[in-house]
PDB file of C-alpha atoms in Angstrom:
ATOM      1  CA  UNK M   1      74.993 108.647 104.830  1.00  0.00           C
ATOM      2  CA  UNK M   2      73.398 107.974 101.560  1.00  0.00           C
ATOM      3  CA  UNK M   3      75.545 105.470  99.378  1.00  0.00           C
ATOM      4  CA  UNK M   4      77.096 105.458  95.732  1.00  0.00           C
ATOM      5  CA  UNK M   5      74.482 104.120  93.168  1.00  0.00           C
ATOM      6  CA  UNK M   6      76.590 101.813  91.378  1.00  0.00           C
ATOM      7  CA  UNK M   7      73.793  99.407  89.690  1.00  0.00           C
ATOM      8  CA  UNK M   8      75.372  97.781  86.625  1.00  0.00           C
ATOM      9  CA  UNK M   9      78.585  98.569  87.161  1.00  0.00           C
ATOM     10  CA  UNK M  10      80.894  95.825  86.927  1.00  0.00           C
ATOM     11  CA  UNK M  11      83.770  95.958  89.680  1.00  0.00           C
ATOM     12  CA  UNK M  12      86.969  93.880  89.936  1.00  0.00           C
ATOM     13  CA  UNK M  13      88.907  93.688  92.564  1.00  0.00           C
ATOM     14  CA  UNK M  14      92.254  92.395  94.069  1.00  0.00           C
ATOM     15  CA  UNK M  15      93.256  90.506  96.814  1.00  0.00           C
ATOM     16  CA  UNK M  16      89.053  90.131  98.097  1.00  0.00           C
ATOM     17  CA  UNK M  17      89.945  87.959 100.566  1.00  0.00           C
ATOM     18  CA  UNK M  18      93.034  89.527 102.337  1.00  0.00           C
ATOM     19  CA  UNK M  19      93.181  92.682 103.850  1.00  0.00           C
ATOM     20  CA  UNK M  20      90.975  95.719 102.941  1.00  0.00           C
ATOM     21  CA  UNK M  21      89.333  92.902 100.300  1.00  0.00           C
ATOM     22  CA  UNK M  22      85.936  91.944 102.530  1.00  0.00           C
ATOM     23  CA  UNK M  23      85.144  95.724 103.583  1.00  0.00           C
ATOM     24  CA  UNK M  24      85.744  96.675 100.033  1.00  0.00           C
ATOM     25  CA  UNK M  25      84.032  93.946  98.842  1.00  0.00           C
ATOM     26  CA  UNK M  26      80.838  94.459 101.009  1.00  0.00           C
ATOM     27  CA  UNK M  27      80.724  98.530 100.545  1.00  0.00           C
ATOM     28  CA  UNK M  28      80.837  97.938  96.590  1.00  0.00           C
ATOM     29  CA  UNK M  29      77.707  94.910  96.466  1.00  0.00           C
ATOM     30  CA  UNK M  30      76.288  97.720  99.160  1.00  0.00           C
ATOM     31  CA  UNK M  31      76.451 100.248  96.616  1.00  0.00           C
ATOM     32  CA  UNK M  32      74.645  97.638  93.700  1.00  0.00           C
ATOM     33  CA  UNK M  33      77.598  97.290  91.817  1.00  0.00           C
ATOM     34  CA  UNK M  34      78.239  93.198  90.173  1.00  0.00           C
ATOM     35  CA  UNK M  35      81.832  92.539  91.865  1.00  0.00           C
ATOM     36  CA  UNK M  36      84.509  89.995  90.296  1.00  0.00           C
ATOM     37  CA  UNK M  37      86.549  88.653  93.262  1.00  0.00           C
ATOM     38  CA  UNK M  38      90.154  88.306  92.353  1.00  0.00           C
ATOM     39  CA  UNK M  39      92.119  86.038  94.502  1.00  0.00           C
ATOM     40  CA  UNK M  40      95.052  85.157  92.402  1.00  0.00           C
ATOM     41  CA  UNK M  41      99.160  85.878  92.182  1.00  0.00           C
ATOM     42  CA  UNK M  42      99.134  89.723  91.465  1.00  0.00           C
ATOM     43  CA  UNK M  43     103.063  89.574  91.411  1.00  0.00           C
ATOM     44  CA  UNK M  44     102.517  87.063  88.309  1.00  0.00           C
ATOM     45  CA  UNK M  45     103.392  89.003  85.205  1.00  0.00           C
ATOM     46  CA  UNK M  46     100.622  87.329  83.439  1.00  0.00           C
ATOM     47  CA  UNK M  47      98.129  87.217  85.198  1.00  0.00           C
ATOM     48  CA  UNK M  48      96.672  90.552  84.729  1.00  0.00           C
ATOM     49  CA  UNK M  49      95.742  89.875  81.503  1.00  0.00           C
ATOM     50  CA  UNK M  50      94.871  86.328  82.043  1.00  0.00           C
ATOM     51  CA  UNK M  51      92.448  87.631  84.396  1.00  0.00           C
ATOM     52  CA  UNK M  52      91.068  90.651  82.408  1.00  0.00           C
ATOM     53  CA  UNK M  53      90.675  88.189  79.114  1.00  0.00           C
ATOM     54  CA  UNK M  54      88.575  85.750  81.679  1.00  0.00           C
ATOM     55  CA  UNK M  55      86.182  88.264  83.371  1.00  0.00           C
ATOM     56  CA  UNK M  56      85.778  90.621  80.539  1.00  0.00           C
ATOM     57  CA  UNK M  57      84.580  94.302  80.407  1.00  0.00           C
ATOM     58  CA  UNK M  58      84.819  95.870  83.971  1.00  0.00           C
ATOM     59  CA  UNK M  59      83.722  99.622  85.008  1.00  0.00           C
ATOM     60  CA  UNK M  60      86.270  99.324  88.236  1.00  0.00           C
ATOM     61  CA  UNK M  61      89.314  98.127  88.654  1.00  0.00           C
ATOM     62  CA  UNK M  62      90.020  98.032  92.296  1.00  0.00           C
ATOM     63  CA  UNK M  63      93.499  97.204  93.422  1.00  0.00           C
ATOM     64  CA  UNK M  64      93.744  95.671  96.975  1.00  0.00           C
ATOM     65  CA  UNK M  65      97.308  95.151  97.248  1.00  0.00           C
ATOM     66  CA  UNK M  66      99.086  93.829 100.773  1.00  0.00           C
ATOM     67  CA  UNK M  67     101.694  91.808 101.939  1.00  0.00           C
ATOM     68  CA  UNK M  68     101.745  91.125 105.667  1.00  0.00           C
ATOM     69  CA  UNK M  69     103.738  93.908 107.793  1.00  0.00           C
ATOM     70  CA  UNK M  70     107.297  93.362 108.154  1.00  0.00           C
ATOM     71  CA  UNK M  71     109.041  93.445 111.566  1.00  0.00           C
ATOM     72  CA  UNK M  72     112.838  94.578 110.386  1.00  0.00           C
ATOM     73  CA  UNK M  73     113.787  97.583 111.206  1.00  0.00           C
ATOM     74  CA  UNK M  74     114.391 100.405 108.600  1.00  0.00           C
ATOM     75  CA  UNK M  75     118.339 100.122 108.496  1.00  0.00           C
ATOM     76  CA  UNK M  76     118.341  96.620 108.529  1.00  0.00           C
ATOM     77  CA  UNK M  77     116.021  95.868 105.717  1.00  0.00           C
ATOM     78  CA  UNK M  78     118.019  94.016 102.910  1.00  0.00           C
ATOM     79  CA  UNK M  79     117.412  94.226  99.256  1.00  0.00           C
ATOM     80  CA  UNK M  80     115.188  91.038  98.906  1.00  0.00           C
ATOM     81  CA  UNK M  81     112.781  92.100 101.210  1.00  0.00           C
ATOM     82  CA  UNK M  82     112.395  95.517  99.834  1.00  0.00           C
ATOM     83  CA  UNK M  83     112.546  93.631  96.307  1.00  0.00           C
ATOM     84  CA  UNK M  84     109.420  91.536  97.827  1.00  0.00           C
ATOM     85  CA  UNK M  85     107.299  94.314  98.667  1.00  0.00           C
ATOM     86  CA  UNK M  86     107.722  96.125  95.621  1.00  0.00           C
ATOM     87  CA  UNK M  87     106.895  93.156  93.376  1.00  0.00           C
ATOM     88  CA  UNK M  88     103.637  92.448  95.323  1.00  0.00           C
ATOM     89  CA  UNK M  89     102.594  96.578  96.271  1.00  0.00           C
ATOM     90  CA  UNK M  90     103.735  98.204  93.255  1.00  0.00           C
ATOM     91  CA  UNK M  91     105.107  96.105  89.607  1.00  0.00           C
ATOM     92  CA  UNK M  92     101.768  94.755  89.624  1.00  0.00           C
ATOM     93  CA  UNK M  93     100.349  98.777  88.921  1.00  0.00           C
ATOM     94  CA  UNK M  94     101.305  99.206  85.316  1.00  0.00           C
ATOM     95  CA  UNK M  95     100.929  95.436  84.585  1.00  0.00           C
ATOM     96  CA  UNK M  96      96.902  95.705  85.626  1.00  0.00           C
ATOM     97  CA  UNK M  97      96.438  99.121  83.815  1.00  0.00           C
ATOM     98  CA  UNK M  98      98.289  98.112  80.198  1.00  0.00           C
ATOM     99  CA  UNK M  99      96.094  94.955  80.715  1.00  0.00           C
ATOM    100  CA  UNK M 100      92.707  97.147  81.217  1.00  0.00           C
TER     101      UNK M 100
END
C-alpha cells in the first residue's frame, strides 16, 4: 500500500500519548508530515488556544480524544459521569476549531 505524501505538512495532534495517539503518531511521521505532539488538558477551556498561539500554523489538526472505558451499565449511568465524558470527547470540538 503506497502511503500519503505529506512532506511539509505540519500536523498537530491530541492526546499522542494515550490511545489511538502512537499509531497516529507513527502513520503521520510515516507519511513525512512534521507532527506537534499535544499532551495537555483538552477539557481546559483555554488551552486550545494556548496551544495553537504556542505551536503556530498547522496543516492538520488531529483530534485524539479518549477517556478510559467506563464499566456502569447504561441505566445506571448518572449525570456526572455522562457530564465527564462529554467534557473530555466532545466540548473540547468547537473549542479546538474557533481556536484554529
Amino acid at each position: 500500500m503506497q502511503s500519503m505524501d505529506l512532506s511539509g505538512k505540519r500536523v498537530l495532534l491530541t492526546q499522542a500519548s494515550d490511545f489511538m495517539g502512537p499509531a497516529l503518531a507513527e502513520v503521520f511521521r510515516e507519511c513525512g508530515a512534521e507532527l506537534i505532539s499535544a499532551d495537555g488538558p483538552v477539557a481546559d477551556p483555554d488551552y486550545p488556544q494556548r496551544l495553537m498561539a504556542e505551536s503556530g500554523a498547522i496543516d492538520v489538526l488531529l483530534l485524539n480524544l479518549g477517556i478510559p472505558a467506563p464499566t456502569t451499565a447504561a441505566p445506571e449511568v448518572m449525570d456526572d459521569e455522562w457530564r465527564h465524558a462529554f467534557s473530555a470527547m466532545v466540548d473540547p470540538l468547537p473549542r479546538f476549531a474557533r481556536a484554529v
